Tab-separated table of C-alpha atoms in Angstrom:
chain	number	residue	atom	x	y	z
A	94	MET	CA	-42.323	9.854	28.942
A	95	ARG	CA	-39.708	12.886	29.333
A	96	ARG	CA	-37.503	13.085	26.367
A	97	PHE	CA	-33.529	12.467	26.994
A	98	ARG	CA	-31.675	15.268	26.414
A	99	PRO	CA	-27.850	14.570	26.692
A	100	THR	CA	-25.544	16.554	28.077
A	101	ALA	CA	-22.144	17.940	27.101
A	102	ALA	CA	-20.882	15.744	30.085
A	103	TYR	CA	-22.989	12.894	28.953
A	104	VAL	CA	-21.765	13.300	24.776
A	105	SER	CA	-17.911	13.314	26.258
A	106	VAL	CA	-18.705	10.129	27.815
A	107	PHE	CA	-20.396	8.607	24.939
A	108	LEU	CA	-17.405	9.726	22.777
A	109	THR	CA	-14.616	8.566	25.267
A	110	VAL	CA	-16.248	5.105	25.146
A	111	VAL	CA	-17.066	4.978	21.310
A	112	PHE	CA	-13.234	5.561	21.200
A	113	SER	CA	-12.277	3.099	23.253
A	114	LEU	CA	-13.659	0.798	21.464
A	115	LEU	CA	-12.656	2.012	18.178
A	116	ALA	CA	-9.177	1.525	20.111
A	117	LEU	CA	-9.781	-1.783	20.842
A	118	GLN	CA	-10.989	-2.879	17.522
A	119	GLY	CA	-7.816	-0.990	15.855
A	120	CYS	CA	-5.897	-3.973	17.493
A	121	ALA	CA	-6.548	-6.444	14.378
A	122	THR	CA	-5.181	-4.436	12.058
A	123	PRO	CA	-3.571	-6.180	9.252
A	124	SER	CA	-0.041	-7.791	9.446
A	125	ARG	CA	2.878	-7.724	7.460
A	126	LEU	CA	6.745	-9.128	7.833
A	127	ALA	CA	9.538	-6.375	9.189
A	128	ALA	CA	10.686	-4.067	6.794
A	129	VAL	CA	13.590	-3.832	4.778
A	130	PRO	CA	16.230	-2.362	7.296
A	131	ARG	CA	17.551	0.634	6.324
A	132	GLU	CA	20.855	0.096	6.052
A	133	ALA	CA	19.932	-2.898	3.622
A	134	VAL	CA	17.817	-1.274	1.557
A	135	ASN	CA	20.301	-1.288	-1.335
A	136	LYS	CA	20.740	-5.346	-0.959
A	137	ALA	CA	17.194	-6.130	-1.052
A	138	GLU	CA	16.798	-8.432	-3.899
A	139	ILE	CA	13.499	-10.858	-5.073
A	140	SER	CA	14.587	-14.145	-4.688
A	141	GLY	CA	15.793	-15.961	-8.030
A	142	LEU	CA	15.396	-12.712	-9.616
A	143	PRO	CA	18.473	-10.371	-8.951
A	144	GLY	CA	18.859	-7.059	-10.834
A	145	ILE	CA	14.979	-6.434	-12.058
A	146	ARG	CA	14.904	-3.131	-10.438
A	147	TYR	CA	16.579	-0.015	-10.275
A	148	ASP	CA	16.379	3.157	-7.748
A	149	ILE	CA	14.771	5.940	-9.497
A	150	ASP	CA	16.783	8.437	-7.888
A	151	GLY	CA	19.737	5.905	-6.572
A	152	ASP	CA	23.042	4.640	-8.982
A	153	PRO	CA	22.133	4.499	-12.378
A	154	SER	CA	25.008	2.170	-13.093
A	155	GLU	CA	22.944	-1.162	-13.495
A	156	LEU	CA	20.168	0.661	-15.181
A	157	ILE	CA	22.502	1.943	-17.688
A	158	ARG	CA	24.052	-1.379	-17.883
A	159	ASP	CA	20.692	-2.812	-18.880
A	160	GLY	CA	20.636	-0.745	-21.265
A	161	GLY	CA	23.444	-1.513	-22.951
A	162	GLU	CA	22.873	-5.233	-22.963
A	163	ALA	CA	19.281	-4.247	-24.780
A	164	ILE	CA	21.330	-2.267	-27.480
A	165	LYS	CA	23.476	-5.245	-27.754
A	166	ARG	CA	19.941	-7.660	-28.283
A	167	GLU	CA	18.767	-4.855	-30.675
A	168	LYS	CA	21.775	-4.773	-33.197
A	169	ALA	CA	21.612	-9.219	-33.113
A	170	TYR	CA	17.880	-8.603	-34.190
A	171	LEU	CA	18.405	-5.961	-36.462
A	172	ALA	CA	21.325	-7.754	-37.994
A	173	ALA	CA	19.655	-11.047	-38.180
A	174	SER	CA	16.784	-9.261	-40.014
A	175	GLY	CA	19.079	-7.765	-42.735
A	176	HIS	CA	19.273	-4.305	-41.152
A	177	THR	CA	22.471	-2.559	-42.407
A	178	GLY	CA	24.179	0.781	-41.703
A	179	PRO	CA	23.311	3.010	-38.282
A	180	LEU	CA	20.727	2.479	-35.770
A	181	PRO	CA	17.217	3.041	-36.838
A	182	PRO	CA	15.665	6.056	-34.485
A	183	ALA	CA	14.580	5.244	-30.914
A	184	VAL	CA	11.309	6.378	-29.923
A	185	TYR	CA	10.208	6.217	-26.043
A	186	LEU	CA	6.541	6.142	-25.147
A	187	ALA	CA	5.818	7.370	-21.798
A	188	ILE	CA	2.401	7.192	-20.061
A	189	SER	CA	1.496	8.926	-16.599
A	190	GLY	CA	-1.324	8.214	-14.131
A	191	GLY	CA	-4.414	9.606	-14.095
A	192	GLY	CA	-7.034	7.085	-12.923
A	193	ASP	CA	-10.054	6.786	-14.783
A	194	ASP	CA	-8.191	9.441	-16.902
A	195	GLY	CA	-6.332	6.372	-18.468
A	196	ALA	CA	-9.264	6.196	-21.014
A	197	PHE	CA	-7.490	9.058	-22.889
A	198	GLY	CA	-4.130	7.624	-23.296
A	199	ALA	CA	-6.125	4.176	-24.361
A	200	GLY	CA	-8.425	5.840	-26.957
A	201	LEU	CA	-5.414	7.889	-28.226
A	202	LEU	CA	-3.022	4.943	-28.891
A	203	THR	CA	-5.982	3.376	-30.452
A	204	GLY	CA	-6.752	6.493	-32.763
A	205	TRP	CA	-2.872	6.802	-33.514
A	206	THR	CA	-2.810	3.261	-35.091
A	207	ALA	CA	-6.039	3.862	-36.894
A	208	GLU	CA	-4.054	6.967	-38.252
A	209	GLY	CA	-1.611	5.241	-39.730
A	210	THR	CA	1.643	6.574	-38.244
A	211	ARG	CA	1.854	4.895	-34.396
A	212	PRO	CA	5.639	3.582	-34.248
A	213	VAL	CA	6.901	0.448	-32.705
A	214	PHE	CA	8.543	2.292	-29.101
A	215	LYS	CA	11.664	1.350	-28.144
A	216	GLY	CA	10.631	1.938	-24.765
A	217	VAL	CA	7.599	2.093	-22.693
A	218	THR	CA	7.389	3.290	-19.067
A	219	GLY	CA	4.037	3.453	-17.256
A	220	ILE	CA	3.095	4.644	-14.009
A	221	SER	CA	-0.608	4.217	-11.889
A	222	THR	CA	-2.843	4.106	-14.711
A	223	GLY	CA	-0.237	4.359	-17.094
A	224	ALA	CA	1.179	0.971	-16.066
A	225	LEU	CA	-1.919	-0.752	-16.577
A	226	THR	CA	-1.664	0.521	-20.334
A	227	ALA	CA	1.692	-0.107	-20.666
A	228	PRO	CA	2.152	-3.653	-21.368
A	229	PHE	CA	-0.543	-3.229	-24.030
A	230	ALA	CA	0.739	-0.198	-25.432
A	231	PHE	CA	4.408	-1.893	-25.533
A	232	LEU	CA	2.860	-5.076	-27.938
A	233	GLY	CA	1.482	-2.686	-30.281
A	234	SER	CA	-2.115	-2.413	-32.515
A	235	ALA	CA	-2.839	-6.041	-31.885
A	236	TYR	CA	-3.908	-5.243	-28.318
A	237	ASP	CA	-5.493	-1.829	-29.278
A	238	SER	CA	-8.796	-4.128	-28.438
A	239	THR	CA	-7.965	-5.067	-25.383
A	240	LEU	CA	-7.489	-1.169	-24.211
A	241	ARG	CA	-10.732	-0.233	-26.254
A	242	GLU	CA	-12.677	-2.877	-23.967
A	243	VAL	CA	-10.738	-2.212	-20.348
A	244	TYR	CA	-11.844	1.577	-20.850
A	245	THR	CA	-15.164	1.603	-22.239
A	246	GLN	CA	-16.370	-1.193	-20.500
A	247	VAL	CA	-15.452	-1.732	-17.018
A	248	SER	CA	-17.215	0.371	-14.273
A	249	GLN	CA	-16.196	1.180	-10.901
A	250	ARG	CA	-17.719	-2.418	-9.410
A	251	ASP	CA	-14.775	-3.833	-11.955
A	252	ILE	CA	-12.423	-2.063	-9.933
A	253	LEU	CA	-13.191	-2.013	-6.545
A	254	LYS	CA	-15.715	-3.038	-3.375
A	255	ARG	CA	-15.948	-0.083	-0.868
A	256	ARG	CA	-15.344	-1.543	2.815
A	257	ASN	CA	-17.075	-0.233	5.644
A	258	LEU	CA	-16.113	2.503	8.285
A	259	LEU	CA	-14.314	0.443	10.337
A	260	ALA	CA	-12.520	-2.143	8.047
A	261	ALA	CA	-11.433	1.344	6.382
A	262	LEU	CA	-10.638	3.352	9.592
A	263	PHE	CA	-7.951	-0.049	10.836
A	264	GLY	CA	-7.913	-2.047	7.636
A	265	ASP	CA	-5.294	-0.631	5.067
A	266	ALA	CA	-7.613	1.230	2.414
A	267	LEU	CA	-11.136	2.836	1.934
A	268	ALA	CA	-11.476	0.321	-0.928
A	269	ASP	CA	-11.093	-3.277	-1.686
A	270	ASN	CA	-9.198	-3.457	-5.400
A	271	ALA	CA	-10.022	-7.360	-5.392
A	272	PRO	CA	-11.948	-6.785	-8.966
A	273	LEU	CA	-9.117	-5.076	-9.666
A	274	TRP	CA	-6.756	-8.214	-9.232
A	275	ARG	CA	-9.616	-10.312	-11.103
A	276	LEU	CA	-9.132	-7.900	-14.158
A	277	VAL	CA	-5.401	-7.926	-14.112
A	278	ARG	CA	-4.929	-11.617	-13.641
A	279	HIS	CA	-7.863	-12.403	-16.360
A	280	LYS	CA	-5.593	-9.975	-18.935
A	281	VAL	CA	-2.115	-10.510	-17.634
A	282	THR	CA	-1.299	-13.898	-18.301
A	283	LEU	CA	1.383	-16.241	-19.308
A	284	GLN	CA	1.127	-15.860	-23.205
A	285	LEU	CA	1.334	-12.119	-22.670
A	286	LEU	CA	4.342	-12.416	-20.461
A	287	SER	CA	6.049	-14.305	-23.792
A	288	ALA	CA	4.906	-12.001	-25.949
A	289	ILE	CA	6.711	-9.563	-24.085
A	290	ALA	CA	9.576	-11.756	-23.298
A	291	ALA	CA	9.963	-11.881	-27.223
A	292	GLU	CA	10.029	-8.419	-27.259
A	293	HIS	CA	12.982	-7.938	-25.031
A	294	ALA	CA	14.758	-10.395	-27.045
A	295	LYS	CA	14.455	-7.381	-29.472
A	296	GLY	CA	16.194	-4.932	-27.602
A	297	ARG	CA	12.719	-3.008	-26.231
A	298	LEU	CA	12.301	-2.211	-22.949
A	299	LEU	CA	9.178	-2.185	-20.723
A	300	LEU	CA	9.599	-0.416	-17.301
A	301	ILE	CA	7.078	0.354	-14.739
A	302	GLY	CA	7.444	2.789	-11.707
A	303	THR	CA	6.229	1.896	-8.225
A	304	THR	CA	6.619	3.762	-4.940
A	305	ASP	CA	8.209	1.845	-1.981
A	306	LEU	CA	6.822	3.358	1.124
A	307	ASP	CA	9.244	1.837	3.610
A	308	SER	CA	12.157	3.678	2.084
A	309	ARG	CA	10.113	6.317	0.597
A	310	ARG	CA	11.922	6.053	-3.170
A	311	GLY	CA	10.671	4.888	-6.553
A	312	VAL	CA	11.353	1.903	-8.010
A	313	ILE	CA	11.667	1.255	-11.671
A	314	TRP	CA	10.989	-2.732	-12.759
A	315	ASN	CA	12.338	-4.322	-15.942
A	316	MET	CA	9.119	-6.139	-16.487
A	317	GLY	CA	10.539	-7.382	-19.871
A	318	LYS	CA	13.489	-8.853	-17.688
A	319	ILE	CA	10.974	-10.322	-15.421
A	320	ALA	CA	9.209	-11.880	-18.285
A	321	ALA	CA	11.797	-13.264	-20.179
A	322	SER	CA	13.360	-14.826	-16.839
A	323	GLY	CA	11.462	-17.835	-17.109
A	324	HIS	CA	10.919	-17.693	-13.018
A	325	PRO	CA	8.061	-19.705	-11.995
A	326	ARG	CA	6.416	-16.854	-10.075
A	327	SER	CA	7.313	-14.251	-12.555
A	328	LEU	CA	3.376	-14.009	-13.468
A	329	GLU	CA	2.791	-13.264	-10.192
A	330	LEU	CA	5.315	-10.607	-9.422
A	331	PHE	CA	4.438	-9.277	-12.788
A	332	GLN	CA	0.720	-8.623	-11.799
A	333	SER	CA	1.700	-7.493	-8.518
A	334	ILE	CA	3.923	-5.114	-9.849
A	335	LEU	CA	0.591	-3.313	-12.232
A	336	ILE	CA	-1.535	-3.802	-9.032
A	337	ALA	CA	1.195	-2.064	-6.746
A	338	SER	CA	1.901	0.784	-9.360
A	339	SER	CA	-1.790	1.357	-9.112
A	340	ALA	CA	-2.985	1.174	-5.622
A	341	ILE	CA	-3.393	4.653	-4.741
A	342	PRO	CA	-2.132	5.185	-1.225
A	343	GLY	CA	-5.110	5.214	1.555
A	344	ALA	CA	-7.835	4.280	-1.160
A	345	PHE	CA	-6.129	0.606	-2.198
A	346	PRO	CA	-4.833	-1.593	-0.402
A	347	PRO	CA	-0.641	-1.524	-0.826
A	348	VAL	CA	0.756	-4.236	-2.046
A	349	LEU	CA	3.642	-6.692	-0.097
A	350	ILE	CA	6.554	-7.688	-2.019
A	351	ASP	CA	8.725	-10.662	-0.511
A	352	VAL	CA	12.670	-9.593	-0.429
A	353	GLU	CA	15.663	-10.994	0.846
A	354	ALA	CA	18.265	-9.179	2.412
A	355	ASN	CA	21.810	-10.238	3.915
A	356	GLY	CA	20.075	-13.796	3.787
A	357	LYS	CA	16.750	-12.770	5.645
A	358	HIS	CA	13.481	-12.389	4.583
A	359	TYR	CA	11.476	-9.213	4.452
A	360	GLN	CA	8.318	-7.530	2.979
A	361	GLU	CA	8.785	-3.994	1.094
A	362	MET	CA	5.001	-1.822	1.249
A	363	HIS	CA	4.884	-0.931	-2.618
A	364	VAL	CA	1.599	1.934	-3.696
A	365	ASP	CA	0.989	4.098	-6.756
A	366	GLY	CA	4.423	5.329	-8.572
A	367	GLY	CA	2.167	8.260	-8.907
A	368	ALA	CA	3.576	8.625	-5.006
A	369	VAL	CA	6.677	9.314	-6.249
A	370	SER	CA	6.238	10.551	-9.870
A	371	GLN	CA	3.216	11.310	-12.444
A	372	VAL	CA	5.233	10.237	-15.190
A	373	PHE	CA	8.826	9.058	-16.181
A	374	ALA	CA	11.292	8.386	-19.033
A	375	TYR	CA	14.545	7.733	-17.639
A	376	PRO	CA	16.279	8.676	-14.458
A	377	PRO	CA	17.472	12.552	-14.819
A	378	SER	CA	20.814	11.290	-13.531
A	379	ILE	CA	21.304	9.401	-16.952
A	380	ASN	CA	23.122	11.699	-19.484
A	381	LEU	CA	21.894	10.010	-23.080
A	382	GLU	CA	23.905	12.317	-25.041
A	383	GLU	CA	26.747	11.695	-22.856
A	384	LEU	CA	26.724	8.277	-23.076
A	385	SER	CA	25.727	8.112	-26.712
A	386	LYS	CA	29.356	9.876	-27.920
A	387	LYS	CA	31.354	7.994	-25.350
A	388	TYR	CA	29.864	4.564	-26.906
A	389	GLY	CA	29.342	5.579	-30.588
A	390	LEU	CA	25.503	5.406	-29.918
A	391	GLN	CA	24.491	8.089	-31.948
A	392	ARG	CA	21.065	8.353	-33.124
A	393	GLU	CA	17.731	10.026	-33.292
A	394	ARG	CA	15.778	9.832	-30.350
A	395	LYS	CA	12.000	11.026	-29.799
A	396	LEU	CA	9.919	11.066	-26.623
A	397	TYR	CA	6.265	10.756	-26.820
A	398	ILE	CA	4.416	11.732	-23.361
A	399	ILE	CA	0.617	11.006	-22.635
A	400	ARG	CA	-0.640	13.182	-19.678
A	401	ASN	CA	-3.644	11.190	-18.475
A	402	GLY	CA	-5.412	14.680	-17.272
A	403	ARG	CA	-5.517	17.975	-18.335
A	404	LEU	CA	-2.978	20.718	-17.971
A	405	ASP	CA	-5.598	23.929	-17.233
A	406	PRO	CA	-6.619	24.257	-13.661
A	407	GLN	CA	-9.929	22.943	-13.403
A	408	TYR	CA	-12.472	25.484	-11.536
A	409	ALA	CA	-14.869	24.013	-8.568
A	410	GLU	CA	-16.564	25.615	-5.788
A	411	VAL	CA	-15.129	23.427	-2.678
A	412	GLU	CA	-17.449	22.735	0.556
A	413	ARG	CA	-16.333	24.382	3.643
A	414	ARG	CA	-16.138	20.842	5.391
A	415	THR	CA	-12.649	19.174	6.367
A	416	LEU	CA	-12.488	15.998	3.664
A	417	SER	CA	-13.710	18.673	1.276
A	418	ILE	CA	-11.279	20.874	1.763
A	419	ALA	CA	-8.444	18.116	2.205
A	420	ALA	CA	-9.521	16.570	-0.668
A	421	ARG	CA	-9.321	19.591	-3.084
A	422	ALA	CA	-5.829	20.805	-1.368
A	423	ILE	CA	-4.482	16.625	-2.415
A	424	SER	CA	-5.786	17.172	-5.753
A	425	SER	CA	-4.162	20.335	-6.298
A	426	LEU	CA	-0.619	18.777	-5.183
A	427	ILE	CA	-0.958	15.877	-7.652
A	428	HIS	CA	-2.220	18.474	-10.213
A	429	SER	CA	1.096	20.369	-9.776
A	430	GLN	CA	3.471	17.578	-9.328
A	431	GLY	CA	2.467	16.107	-12.560
A	432	VAL	CA	2.822	19.182	-14.173
A	433	GLY	CA	6.487	19.817	-12.522
A	434	ASP	CA	7.092	16.466	-13.901
A	435	LEU	CA	6.472	17.573	-17.660
A	436	TYR	CA	9.154	20.432	-17.036
A	437	ARG	CA	11.563	17.852	-15.794
A	438	LEU	CA	11.273	15.608	-18.857
A	439	TYR	CA	11.115	18.916	-21.031
A	440	LEU	CA	14.716	19.957	-19.757
A	441	THR	CA	15.957	16.503	-19.799
A	442	SER	CA	15.054	15.883	-23.432
A	443	GLU	CA	16.554	19.194	-24.437
A	444	ARG	CA	19.471	18.099	-22.526
A	445	ASP	CA	19.954	15.263	-24.591
A	446	ASN	CA	18.919	15.811	-27.964
A	447	VAL	CA	15.642	14.335	-27.462
A	448	ASP	CA	12.714	14.962	-29.813
A	449	PHE	CA	9.872	16.408	-27.002
A	450	ASN	CA	6.475	15.278	-27.930
A	451	LEU	CA	3.558	16.052	-25.165
A	452	ALA	CA	-0.270	15.349	-25.519
A	453	PHE	CA	-2.690	15.821	-22.888
A	454	ILE	CA	-6.438	16.173	-22.409
A	455	PRO	CA	-7.585	19.027	-23.754
A	456	ALA	CA	-9.661	21.829	-21.862
A	457	SER	CA	-12.588	21.245	-24.319
A	458	PHE	CA	-13.502	18.222	-22.855
A	459	ASN	CA	-16.068	19.175	-19.973
A	460	PHE	CA	-18.210	15.768	-19.722
A	461	PRO	CA	-19.650	15.023	-16.269
A	462	HIS	CA	-17.766	12.837	-14.102
A	463	LYS	CA	-20.265	11.216	-11.752
A	464	GLU	CA	-17.813	8.608	-10.107
A	465	ASP	CA	-14.716	7.712	-10.069
A	466	PHE	CA	-14.454	4.587	-13.174
A	467	ASP	CA	-17.556	5.929	-14.455
A	468	THR	CA	-18.332	4.346	-17.626
A	469	GLU	CA	-19.790	6.695	-19.845
A	470	TYR	CA	-16.976	9.335	-18.773
A	471	MET	CA	-14.537	6.899	-19.777
A	472	ARG	CA	-16.176	6.151	-23.057
A	473	HIS	CA	-16.796	10.059	-24.023
A	474	LEU	CA	-12.787	10.414	-23.112
A	475	PHE	CA	-11.342	7.718	-25.047
A	476	GLN	CA	-13.405	8.820	-28.062
A	477	THR	CA	-11.876	11.918	-27.520
A	478	GLY	CA	-8.240	10.875	-27.377
A	479	TYR	CA	-9.326	8.770	-30.240
A	480	ASP	CA	-10.371	11.405	-32.513
A	481	LEU	CA	-7.595	13.610	-32.196
A	482	ALA	CA	-5.413	10.829	-33.520
A	483	VAL	CA	-7.029	9.512	-36.054
A	484	LYS	CA	-6.963	13.307	-37.452
A	485	GLY	CA	-3.200	13.586	-36.826
A	486	TYR	CA	-2.817	14.606	-33.248
A	487	PRO	CA	-1.150	18.170	-32.422
A	488	TRP	CA	2.025	16.926	-30.343
A	489	ALA	CA	2.890	19.836	-28.352
A	490	LYS	CA	6.557	20.487	-28.437
A	491	ILE	CA	7.163	22.331	-25.486
A	492	PRO	CA	5.055	22.418	-21.778
A	493	PRO	CA	2.079	25.191	-22.447
A	494	GLU	CA	3.375	26.585	-19.533
A	495	PHE	CA	6.840	27.142	-20.945
A	496	ALA	CA	5.454	27.981	-24.120
A	497	ALA	CA	3.698	31.055	-22.410
A	498	ALA	CA	6.207	32.471	-20.809
A	499	GLY	CA	8.097	32.449	-24.002
A	500	ARG	CA	10.621	29.634	-24.047
A	501	LYS	CA	11.512	28.377	-27.507
């Protein structure tokens, strides 16, 4: 029998048929409720839970008001504890995104405990993997064992399940993060929410960042307020926000959050907070120094930033292939955005008289990274963060690029 050799015309027809079939398959894409109309975005609320979130670039008045209420609770707690005199220093912690590089921050926090100078943070913020770390960092050293377990014992199968090609193309992500949902539900319980609510009552703040894709805005969630609300769905919402903050767009499914606006029901699509910012402390529109003077709340303030990533550009030979080129370009963009976020935090801290402190993965760490959520890689990175902290971490007082430029 003569061997069949497809002509160019045959290939063209074949591909047309294939793509037509794929287009028909695409009709079964995942559904959702309507997005909040543009004119109602600022009115959308979680039913029964008003005032639990803020637009990172919007009107800061509600966040300022909640910050003032937190100070009132802090003063009441201090007075009940016998404290007299001025307010003690306020120490804040901001934890960045970084995927499995979150093992660095987890190890650093655990080593900081062992070193003996880890403070009780007035406020903790987190994005992406930092969002998954933040609740345990907020609750303190009692949860160090949880951080160690999550970042040294899990593997890729505990985070995601890869989808087949058709499901990936016409679904909402390349992978299913059902394993991560199970992990979060196992670790984030009603008991943990009760512990967070108790700290919220002392005037402490736990804030998590997500990205609302429809409105293309960063959203800051007041997790302590959610935990203290007593709402019957507070645990479900708390868990959903953590998953949303770590939902890398295209890689993991987005999280749909039910909201109401003008008496109608809608759904917002939330993904990784890193789509807007890799790390945050508070919106730059809030001038802490001016507010402190205005309300007589002068106190020492310190900001510790854990960047779960390196600052030096990592060399890699890129294959001349579309996906390789695109992936390298996107990772470069994320790296640059993360460095830019540090500049913003530094300049904001300098303006507001906040002591700036930065930790990041050292350039000397070069353990092989075979795949995402590689257990051995995370174990070595966790240990690196731990070893650096237990010796007394040399916190950078200025972003290294600024230091190299001679800025003081």
